[in-house]
mmCIF file of C-alpha atoms in Angstrom:
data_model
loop_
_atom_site.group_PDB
_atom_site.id
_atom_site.type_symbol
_atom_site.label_atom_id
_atom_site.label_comp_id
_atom_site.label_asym_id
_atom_site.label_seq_id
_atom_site.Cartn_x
_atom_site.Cartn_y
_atom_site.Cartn_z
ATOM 1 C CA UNK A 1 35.921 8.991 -2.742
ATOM 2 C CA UNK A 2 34.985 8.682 1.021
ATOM 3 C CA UNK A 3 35.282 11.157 3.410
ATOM 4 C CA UNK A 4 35.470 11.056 7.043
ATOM 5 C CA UNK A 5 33.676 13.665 8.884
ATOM 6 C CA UNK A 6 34.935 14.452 12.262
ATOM 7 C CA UNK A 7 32.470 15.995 14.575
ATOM 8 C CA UNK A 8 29.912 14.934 12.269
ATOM 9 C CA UNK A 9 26.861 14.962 14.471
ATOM 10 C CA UNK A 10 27.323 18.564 15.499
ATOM 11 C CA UNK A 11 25.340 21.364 13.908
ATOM 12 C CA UNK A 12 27.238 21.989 11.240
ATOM 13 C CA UNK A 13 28.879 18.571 10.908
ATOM 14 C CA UNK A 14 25.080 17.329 10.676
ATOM 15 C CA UNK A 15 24.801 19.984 7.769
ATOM 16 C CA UNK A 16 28.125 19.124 5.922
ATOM 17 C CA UNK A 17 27.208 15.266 6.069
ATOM 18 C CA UNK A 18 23.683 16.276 4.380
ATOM 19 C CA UNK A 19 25.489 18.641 1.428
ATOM 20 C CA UNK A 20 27.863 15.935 0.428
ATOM 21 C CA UNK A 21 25.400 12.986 0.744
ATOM 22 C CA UNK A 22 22.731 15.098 -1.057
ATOM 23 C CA UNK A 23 25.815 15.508 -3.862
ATOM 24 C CA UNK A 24 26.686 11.899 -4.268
ATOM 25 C CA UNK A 25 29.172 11.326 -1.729
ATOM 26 C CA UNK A 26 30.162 8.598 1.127
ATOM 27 C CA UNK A 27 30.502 9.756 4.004
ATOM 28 C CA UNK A 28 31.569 8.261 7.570
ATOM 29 C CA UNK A 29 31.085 10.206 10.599
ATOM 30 C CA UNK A 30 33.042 10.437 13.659
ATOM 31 C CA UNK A 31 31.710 11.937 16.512
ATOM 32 C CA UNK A 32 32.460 11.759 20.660
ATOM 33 C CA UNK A 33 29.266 13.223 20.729
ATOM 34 C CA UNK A 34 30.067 15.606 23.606
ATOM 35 C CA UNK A 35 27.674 17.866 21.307
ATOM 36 C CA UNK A 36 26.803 15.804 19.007
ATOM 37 C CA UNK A 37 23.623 14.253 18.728
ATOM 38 C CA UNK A 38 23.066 11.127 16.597
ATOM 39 C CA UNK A 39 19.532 11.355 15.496
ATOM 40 C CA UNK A 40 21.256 15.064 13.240
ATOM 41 C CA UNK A 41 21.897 11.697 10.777
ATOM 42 C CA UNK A 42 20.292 9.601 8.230
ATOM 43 C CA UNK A 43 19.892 6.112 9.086
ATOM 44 C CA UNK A 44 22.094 5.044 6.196
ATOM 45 C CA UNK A 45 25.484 7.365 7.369
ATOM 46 C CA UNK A 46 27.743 5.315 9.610
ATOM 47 C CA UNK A 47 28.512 6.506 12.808
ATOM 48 C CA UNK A 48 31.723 5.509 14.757
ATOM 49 C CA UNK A 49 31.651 6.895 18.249
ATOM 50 C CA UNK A 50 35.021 8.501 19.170
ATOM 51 C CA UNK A 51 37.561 11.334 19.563
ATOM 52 C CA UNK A 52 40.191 12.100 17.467
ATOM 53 C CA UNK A 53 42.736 12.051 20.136
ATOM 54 C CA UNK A 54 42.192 7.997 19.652
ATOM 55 C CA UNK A 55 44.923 7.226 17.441
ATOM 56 C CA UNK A 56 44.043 3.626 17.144
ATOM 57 C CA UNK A 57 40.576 4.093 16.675
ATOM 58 C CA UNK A 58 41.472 6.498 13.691
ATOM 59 C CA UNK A 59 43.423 3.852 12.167
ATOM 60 C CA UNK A 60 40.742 1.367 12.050
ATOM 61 C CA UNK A 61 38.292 3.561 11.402
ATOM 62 C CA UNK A 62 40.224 4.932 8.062
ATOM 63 C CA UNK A 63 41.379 1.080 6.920
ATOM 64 C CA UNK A 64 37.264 -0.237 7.707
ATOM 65 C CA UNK A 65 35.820 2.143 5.282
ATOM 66 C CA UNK A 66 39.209 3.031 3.080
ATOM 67 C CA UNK A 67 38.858 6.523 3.759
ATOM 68 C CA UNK A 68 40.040 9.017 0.641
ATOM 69 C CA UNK A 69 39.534 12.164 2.218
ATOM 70 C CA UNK A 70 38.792 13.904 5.662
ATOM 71 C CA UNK A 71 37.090 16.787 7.119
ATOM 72 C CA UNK A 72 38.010 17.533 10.262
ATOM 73 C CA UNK A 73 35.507 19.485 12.062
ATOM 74 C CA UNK A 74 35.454 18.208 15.527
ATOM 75 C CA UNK A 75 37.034 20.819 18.201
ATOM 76 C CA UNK A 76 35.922 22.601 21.151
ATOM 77 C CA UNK A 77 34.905 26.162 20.062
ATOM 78 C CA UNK A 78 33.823 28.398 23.050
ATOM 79 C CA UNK A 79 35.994 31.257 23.431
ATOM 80 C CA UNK A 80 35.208 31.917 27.245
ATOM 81 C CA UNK A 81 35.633 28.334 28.127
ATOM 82 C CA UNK A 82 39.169 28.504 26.310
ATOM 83 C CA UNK A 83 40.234 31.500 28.478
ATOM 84 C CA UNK A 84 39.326 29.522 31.263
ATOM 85 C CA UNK A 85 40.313 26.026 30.175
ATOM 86 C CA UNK A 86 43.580 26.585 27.626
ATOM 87 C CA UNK A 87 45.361 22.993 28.352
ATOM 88 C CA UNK A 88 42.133 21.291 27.749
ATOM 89 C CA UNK A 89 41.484 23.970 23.986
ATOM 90 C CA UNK A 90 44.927 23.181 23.185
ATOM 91 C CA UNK A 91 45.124 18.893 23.851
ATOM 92 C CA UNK A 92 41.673 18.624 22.332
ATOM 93 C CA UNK A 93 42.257 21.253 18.907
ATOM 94 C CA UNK A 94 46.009 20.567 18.501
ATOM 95 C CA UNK A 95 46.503 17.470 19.802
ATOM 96 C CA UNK A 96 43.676 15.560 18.475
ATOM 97 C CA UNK A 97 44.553 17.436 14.868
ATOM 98 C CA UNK A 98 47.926 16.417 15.062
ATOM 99 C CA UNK A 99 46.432 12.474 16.102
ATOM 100 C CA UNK A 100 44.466 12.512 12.985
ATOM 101 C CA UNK A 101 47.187 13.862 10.761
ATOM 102 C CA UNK A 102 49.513 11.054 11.506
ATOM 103 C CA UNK A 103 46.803 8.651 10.840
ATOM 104 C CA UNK A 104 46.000 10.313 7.720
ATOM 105 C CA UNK A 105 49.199 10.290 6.726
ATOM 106 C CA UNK A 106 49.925 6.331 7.685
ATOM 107 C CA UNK A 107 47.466 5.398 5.689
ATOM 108 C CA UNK A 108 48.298 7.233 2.710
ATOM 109 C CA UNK A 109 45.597 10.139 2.400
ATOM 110 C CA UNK A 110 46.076 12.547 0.431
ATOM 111 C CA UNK A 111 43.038 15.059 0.469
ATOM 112 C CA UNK A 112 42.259 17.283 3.937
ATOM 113 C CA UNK A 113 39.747 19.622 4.861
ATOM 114 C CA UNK A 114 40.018 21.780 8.138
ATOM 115 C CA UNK A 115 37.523 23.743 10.062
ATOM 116 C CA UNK A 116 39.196 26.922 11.148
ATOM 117 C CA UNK A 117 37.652 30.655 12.346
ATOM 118 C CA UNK A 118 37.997 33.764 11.475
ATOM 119 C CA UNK A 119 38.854 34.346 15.331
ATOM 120 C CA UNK A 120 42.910 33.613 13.838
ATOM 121 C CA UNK A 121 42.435 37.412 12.657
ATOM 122 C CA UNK A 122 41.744 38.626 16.312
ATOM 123 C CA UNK A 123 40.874 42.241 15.962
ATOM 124 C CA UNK A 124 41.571 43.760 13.001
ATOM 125 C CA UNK A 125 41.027 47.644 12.118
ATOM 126 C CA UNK A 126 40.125 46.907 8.818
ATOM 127 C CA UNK A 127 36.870 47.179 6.375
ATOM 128 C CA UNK A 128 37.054 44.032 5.293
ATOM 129 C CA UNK A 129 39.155 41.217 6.411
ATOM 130 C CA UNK A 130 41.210 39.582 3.379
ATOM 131 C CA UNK A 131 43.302 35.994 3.893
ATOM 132 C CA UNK A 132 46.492 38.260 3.786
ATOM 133 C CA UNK A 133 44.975 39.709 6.757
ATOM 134 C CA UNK A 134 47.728 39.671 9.763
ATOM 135 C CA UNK A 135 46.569 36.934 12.431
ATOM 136 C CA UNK A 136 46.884 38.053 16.055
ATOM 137 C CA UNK A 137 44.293 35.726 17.727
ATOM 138 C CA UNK A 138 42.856 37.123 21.014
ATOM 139 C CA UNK A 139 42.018 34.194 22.883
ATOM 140 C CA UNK A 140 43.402 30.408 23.109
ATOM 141 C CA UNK A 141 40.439 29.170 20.626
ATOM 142 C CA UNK A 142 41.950 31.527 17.917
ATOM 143 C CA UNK A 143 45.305 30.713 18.660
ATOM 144 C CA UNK A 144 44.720 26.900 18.873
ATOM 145 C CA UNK A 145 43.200 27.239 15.210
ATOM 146 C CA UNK A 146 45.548 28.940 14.177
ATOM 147 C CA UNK A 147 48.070 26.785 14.986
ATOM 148 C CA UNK A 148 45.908 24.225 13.405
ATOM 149 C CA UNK A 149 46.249 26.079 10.247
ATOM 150 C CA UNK A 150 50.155 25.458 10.390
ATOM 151 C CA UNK A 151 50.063 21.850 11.603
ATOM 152 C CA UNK A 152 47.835 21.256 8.244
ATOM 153 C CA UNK A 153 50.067 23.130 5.693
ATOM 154 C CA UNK A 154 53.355 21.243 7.496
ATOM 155 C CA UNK A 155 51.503 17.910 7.485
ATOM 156 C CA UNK A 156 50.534 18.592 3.756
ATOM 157 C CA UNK A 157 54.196 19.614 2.654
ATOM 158 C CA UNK A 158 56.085 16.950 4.236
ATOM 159 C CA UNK A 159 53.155 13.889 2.956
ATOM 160 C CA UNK A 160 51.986 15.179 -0.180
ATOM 161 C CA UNK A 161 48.509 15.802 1.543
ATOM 162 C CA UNK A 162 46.405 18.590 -0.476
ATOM 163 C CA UNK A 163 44.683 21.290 2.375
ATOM 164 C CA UNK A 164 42.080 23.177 2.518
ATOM 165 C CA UNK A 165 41.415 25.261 5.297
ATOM 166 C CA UNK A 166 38.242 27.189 5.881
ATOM 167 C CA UNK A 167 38.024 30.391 7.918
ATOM 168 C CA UNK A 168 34.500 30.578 9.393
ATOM 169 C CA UNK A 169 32.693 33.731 10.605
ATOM 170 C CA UNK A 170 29.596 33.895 12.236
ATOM 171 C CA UNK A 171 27.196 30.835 11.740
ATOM 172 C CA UNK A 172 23.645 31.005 11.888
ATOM 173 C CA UNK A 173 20.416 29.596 10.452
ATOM 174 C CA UNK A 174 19.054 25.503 10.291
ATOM 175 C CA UNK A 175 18.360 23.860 6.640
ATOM 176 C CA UNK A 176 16.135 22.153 8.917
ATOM 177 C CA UNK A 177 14.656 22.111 12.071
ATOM 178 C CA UNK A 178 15.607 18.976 13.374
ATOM 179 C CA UNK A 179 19.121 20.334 12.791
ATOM 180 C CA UNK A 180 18.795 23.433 14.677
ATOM 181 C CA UNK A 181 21.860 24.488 16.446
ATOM 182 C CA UNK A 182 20.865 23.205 20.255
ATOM 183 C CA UNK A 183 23.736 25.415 22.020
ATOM 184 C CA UNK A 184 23.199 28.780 23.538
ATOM 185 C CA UNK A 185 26.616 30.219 23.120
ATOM 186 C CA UNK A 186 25.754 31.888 19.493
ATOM 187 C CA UNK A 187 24.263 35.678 19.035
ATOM 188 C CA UNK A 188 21.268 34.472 17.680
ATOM 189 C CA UNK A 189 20.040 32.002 20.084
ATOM 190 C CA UNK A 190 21.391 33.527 23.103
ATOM 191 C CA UNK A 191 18.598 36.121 21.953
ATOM 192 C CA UNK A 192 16.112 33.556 21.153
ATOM 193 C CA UNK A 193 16.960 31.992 24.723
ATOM 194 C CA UNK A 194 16.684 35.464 26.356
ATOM 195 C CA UNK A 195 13.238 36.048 24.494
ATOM 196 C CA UNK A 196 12.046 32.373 25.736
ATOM 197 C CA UNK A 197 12.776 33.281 29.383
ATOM 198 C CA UNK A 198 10.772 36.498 28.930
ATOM 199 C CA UNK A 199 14.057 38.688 29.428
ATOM 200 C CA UNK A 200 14.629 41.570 26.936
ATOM 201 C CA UNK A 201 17.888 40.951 24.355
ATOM 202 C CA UNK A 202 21.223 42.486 25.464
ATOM 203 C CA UNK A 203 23.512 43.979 23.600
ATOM 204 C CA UNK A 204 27.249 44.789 24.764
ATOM 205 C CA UNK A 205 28.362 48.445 24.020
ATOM 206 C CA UNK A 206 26.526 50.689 21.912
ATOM 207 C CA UNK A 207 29.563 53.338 21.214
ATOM 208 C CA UNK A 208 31.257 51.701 18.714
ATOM 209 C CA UNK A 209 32.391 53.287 15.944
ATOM 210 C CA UNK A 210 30.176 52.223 13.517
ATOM 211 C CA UNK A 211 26.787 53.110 11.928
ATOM 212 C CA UNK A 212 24.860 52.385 15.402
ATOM 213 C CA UNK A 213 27.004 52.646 17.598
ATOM 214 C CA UNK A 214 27.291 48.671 17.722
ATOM 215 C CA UNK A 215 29.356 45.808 17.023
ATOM 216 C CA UNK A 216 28.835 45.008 13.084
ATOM 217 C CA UNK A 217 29.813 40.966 11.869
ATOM 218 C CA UNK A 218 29.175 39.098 8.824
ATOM 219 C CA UNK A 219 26.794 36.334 9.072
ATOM 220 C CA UNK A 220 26.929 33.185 7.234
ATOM 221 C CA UNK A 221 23.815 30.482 6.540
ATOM 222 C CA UNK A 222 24.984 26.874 7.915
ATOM 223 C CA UNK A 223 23.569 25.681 4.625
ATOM 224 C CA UNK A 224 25.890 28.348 2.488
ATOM 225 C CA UNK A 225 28.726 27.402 4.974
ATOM 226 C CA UNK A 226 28.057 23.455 4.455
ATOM 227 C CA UNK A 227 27.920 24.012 -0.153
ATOM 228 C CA UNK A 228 31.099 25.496 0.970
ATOM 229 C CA UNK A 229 32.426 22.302 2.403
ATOM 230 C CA UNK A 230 30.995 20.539 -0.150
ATOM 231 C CA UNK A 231 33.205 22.876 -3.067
ATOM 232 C CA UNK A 232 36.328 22.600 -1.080
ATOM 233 C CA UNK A 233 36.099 18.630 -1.127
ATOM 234 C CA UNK A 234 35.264 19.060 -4.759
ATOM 235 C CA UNK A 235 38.835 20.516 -5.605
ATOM 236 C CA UNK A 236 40.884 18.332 -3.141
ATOM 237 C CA UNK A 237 39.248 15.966 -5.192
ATOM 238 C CA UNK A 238 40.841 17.428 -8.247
ATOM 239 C CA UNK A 239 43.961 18.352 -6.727
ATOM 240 C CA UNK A 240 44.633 15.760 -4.435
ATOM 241 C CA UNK A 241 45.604 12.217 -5.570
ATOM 242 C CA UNK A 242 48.940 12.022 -7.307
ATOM 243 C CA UNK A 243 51.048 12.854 -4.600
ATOM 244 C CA UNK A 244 51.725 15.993 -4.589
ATOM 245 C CA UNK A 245 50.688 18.677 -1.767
ATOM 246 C CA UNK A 246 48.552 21.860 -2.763
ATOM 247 C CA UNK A 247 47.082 24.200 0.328
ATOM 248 C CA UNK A 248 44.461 26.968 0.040
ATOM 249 C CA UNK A 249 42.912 29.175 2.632
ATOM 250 C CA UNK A 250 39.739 30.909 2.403
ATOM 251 C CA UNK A 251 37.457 32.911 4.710
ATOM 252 C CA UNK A 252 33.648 31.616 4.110
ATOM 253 C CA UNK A 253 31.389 34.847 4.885
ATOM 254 C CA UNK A 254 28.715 36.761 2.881
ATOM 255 C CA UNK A 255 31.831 39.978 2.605
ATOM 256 C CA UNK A 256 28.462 41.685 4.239
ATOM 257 C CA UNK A 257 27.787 42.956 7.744
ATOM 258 C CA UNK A 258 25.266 43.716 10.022
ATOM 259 C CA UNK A 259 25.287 45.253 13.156
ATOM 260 C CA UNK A 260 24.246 43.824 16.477
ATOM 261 C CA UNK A 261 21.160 46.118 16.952
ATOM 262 C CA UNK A 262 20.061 45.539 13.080
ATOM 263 C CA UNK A 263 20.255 41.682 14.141
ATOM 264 C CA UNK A 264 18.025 41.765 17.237
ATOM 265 C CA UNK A 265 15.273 44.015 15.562
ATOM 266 C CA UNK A 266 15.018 41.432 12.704
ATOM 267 C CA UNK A 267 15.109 38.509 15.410
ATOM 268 C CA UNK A 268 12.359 40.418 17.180
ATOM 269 C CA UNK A 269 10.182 40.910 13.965
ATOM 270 C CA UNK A 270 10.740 37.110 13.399
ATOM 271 C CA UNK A 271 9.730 35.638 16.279
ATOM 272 C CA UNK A 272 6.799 38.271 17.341
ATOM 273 C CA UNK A 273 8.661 39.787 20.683
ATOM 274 C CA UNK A 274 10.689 43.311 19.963
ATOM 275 C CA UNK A 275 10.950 44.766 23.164
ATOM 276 C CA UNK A 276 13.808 47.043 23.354
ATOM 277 C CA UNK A 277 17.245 45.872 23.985
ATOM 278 C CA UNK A 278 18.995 46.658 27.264
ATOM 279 C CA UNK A 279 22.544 47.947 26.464
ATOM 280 C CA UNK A 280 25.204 46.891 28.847
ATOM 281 C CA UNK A 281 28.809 47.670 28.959
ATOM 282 C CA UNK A 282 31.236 46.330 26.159
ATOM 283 C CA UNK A 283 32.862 42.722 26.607
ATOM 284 C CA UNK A 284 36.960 43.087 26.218
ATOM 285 C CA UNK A 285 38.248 42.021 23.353
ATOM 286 C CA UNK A 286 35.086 42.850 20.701
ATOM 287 C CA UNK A 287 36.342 44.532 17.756
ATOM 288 C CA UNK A 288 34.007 46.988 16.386
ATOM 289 C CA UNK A 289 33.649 45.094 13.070
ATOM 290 C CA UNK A 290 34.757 41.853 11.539
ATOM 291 C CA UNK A 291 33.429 41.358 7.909
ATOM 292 C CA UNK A 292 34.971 38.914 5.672
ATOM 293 C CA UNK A 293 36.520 39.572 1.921
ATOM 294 C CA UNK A 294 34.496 37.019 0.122
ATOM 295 C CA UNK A 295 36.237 37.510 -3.499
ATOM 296 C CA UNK A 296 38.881 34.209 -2.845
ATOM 297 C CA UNK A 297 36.326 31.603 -2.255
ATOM 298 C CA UNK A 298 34.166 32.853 -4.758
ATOM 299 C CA UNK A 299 37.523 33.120 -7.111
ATOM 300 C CA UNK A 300 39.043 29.561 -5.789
ATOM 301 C CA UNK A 301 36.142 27.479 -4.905
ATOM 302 C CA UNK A 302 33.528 28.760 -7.487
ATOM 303 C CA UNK A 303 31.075 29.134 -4.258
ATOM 304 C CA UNK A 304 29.042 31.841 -3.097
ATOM 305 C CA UNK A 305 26.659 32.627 -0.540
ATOM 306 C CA UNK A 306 23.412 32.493 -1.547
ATOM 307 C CA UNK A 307 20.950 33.072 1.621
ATOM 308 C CA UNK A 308 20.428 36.281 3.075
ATOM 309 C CA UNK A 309 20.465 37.455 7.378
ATOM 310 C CA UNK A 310 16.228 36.724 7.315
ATOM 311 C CA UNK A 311 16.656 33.429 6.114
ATOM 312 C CA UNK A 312 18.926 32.857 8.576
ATOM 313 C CA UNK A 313 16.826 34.081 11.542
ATOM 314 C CA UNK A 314 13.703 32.540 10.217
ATOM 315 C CA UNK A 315 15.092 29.163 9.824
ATOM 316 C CA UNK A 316 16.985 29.276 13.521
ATOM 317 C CA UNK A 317 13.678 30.618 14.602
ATOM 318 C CA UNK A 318 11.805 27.732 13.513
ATOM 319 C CA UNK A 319 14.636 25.166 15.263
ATOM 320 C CA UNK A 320 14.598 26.770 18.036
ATOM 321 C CA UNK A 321 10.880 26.812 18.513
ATOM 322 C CA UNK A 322 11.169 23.120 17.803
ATOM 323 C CA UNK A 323 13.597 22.205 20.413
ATOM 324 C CA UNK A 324 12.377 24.717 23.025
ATOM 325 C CA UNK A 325 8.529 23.535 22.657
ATOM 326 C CA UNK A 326 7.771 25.476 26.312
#
């Protein structure tokens, strides 16, 4: 097998590249590096430069290294920017997918992995959020991967492609700290960079109905999230191969959560600064929890989470200090 990995010099392309290298597999990267930074690599992974809205790049680039599989992982991923910007969210998630699709299926491949988000759910009034779960995205990042979800399974039925498609929830945590994530648009270093600029953490609404009184999310290691990866390529590899089309869905989460004021005490403990949080008025559009149903994965992939919330924080704590030196 070789896989292409799109968007493989972002933070957690970086950490799917090292899981299925560390597990015996080739790997090629793609990357426009618009957040990507090359040095996330080893020396010995090859690293094409380009988007996957390049149709003829994708073609070369699967015939040069005869490409068996793909995980597609490059998108845009802000939800703010996609209420500002949703022509730009929906050319660059749909119609680079659909660019890659075709070239998958020209050239005959029959195994493909997609990076999707548990924002397809929206805001659900549930305890725990289960793939049979209605989808009613709230913004056009959830909606554009959740059309991405159909424009696999269609691709897959009509070319005998087998799909797996991967419903993220919140990612945190570095396996090391060279592949820290760099961004500031994640709960956890938007604290960090808060604490760094000697401002106290903010949280959004505090009259929830939940334990606290705030917003409660499951949490996911990148490291967990990238063995994850690395288990779904494992049965496309299986089922994948002899022509015939298979899809499976799956939310990767710990089925745990933890509330926003639980998560900014432990960050202060971590990194030595707890002042007290200032509370601010609630964003529109936060649900007052969103914790995954973990039993499919665990049940269909024969992968669990392993790492627990401190790990997380420790390990992001560490990156960040290592990027942020000042």
């Amino acid at each position: 097998m070789t896989w292409l990995i799109t968007g493989g010099a972002g933070y957690i392309g970086a950490h799917v590249v090292r899981a299925m290298t560390g597990a015996g597999e080739r790997v090629i990267a793609l990357d426009d590096l618009s957040a990507g930074v090359p040095a996330r690599l080893p020396d010995d992974i090859p690293l094409v430069q380009g988007s996957s809205l390049d149709g003829e790049l994708l073609k070369r680039v699967l015939a040069e290294h005869a490409v068996t599989g793909v995980v597609h992982l490059a998108a845009r991923k802000q939800v703010g920017e996609s209420v500002a910007q949703p022509t730009r969210y929906y050319q660059e998630n749909v119609g680079g997918l659909a660019t890659l699709l075709e070239a998958v299926a020209g050239a005959g491949i029959e195994r493909f992995l997609f990076s999707s988000s548990a924002a397809v759910y929206g805001n659900p009034d549930v305890d725990l959020i289960t793939e049979d779960t209605p989808c009613v995205p709230v913004n056009p990042y959830g909606e554009t991967k959740l059309a991405g979800e159909w424009l696999v399974r269609a691709a897959g039925r009509a070319h005998g492609i087998a799909t797996v498609c991967l419903r993220y929830f919140n990612v945190a945590g570095a396996a090391t700290p060279e592949l820290a994530d760099t961004g500031v648009f994640n709960v956890v270093p938007m604290v960090f960079d808060r604490l760094t600029r000697d401002e106290a953490p903010r949280i959004f609404g505090d009259d929830y109905p939940t334990p606290d009184g705030t917003c409660v999310r499951d949490y996911i290691h990148v490291s967990d999230l990238a063995e994850a990866h690395l288990a779904a390529a494992r049965r496309l590899t299986s089922t994948g191969g002899s022509g015939g089309s298979g899809d499976l869905t799956v939310n990767i989460g710990r089925g745990e959560g933890v509330s926003v004021r639980e998560l900014v005490t432990l960050i202060g403990e971590v990194s030595g600064d707890s002042r007290p949080a200032l509370v601010e008025p609630r964003r529109p559009g936060d649900a007052p929890r969103a914790v995954a149903s973990a039993a499919l994965a665990a049940e269909k992939l024969e992968w669990t989470a392993r790492r627990g919330v401190r790990e997380m924080v420790e390990s992001a704590w560490e990156g960040w200090r290592l990027h942020h030196p000042g």
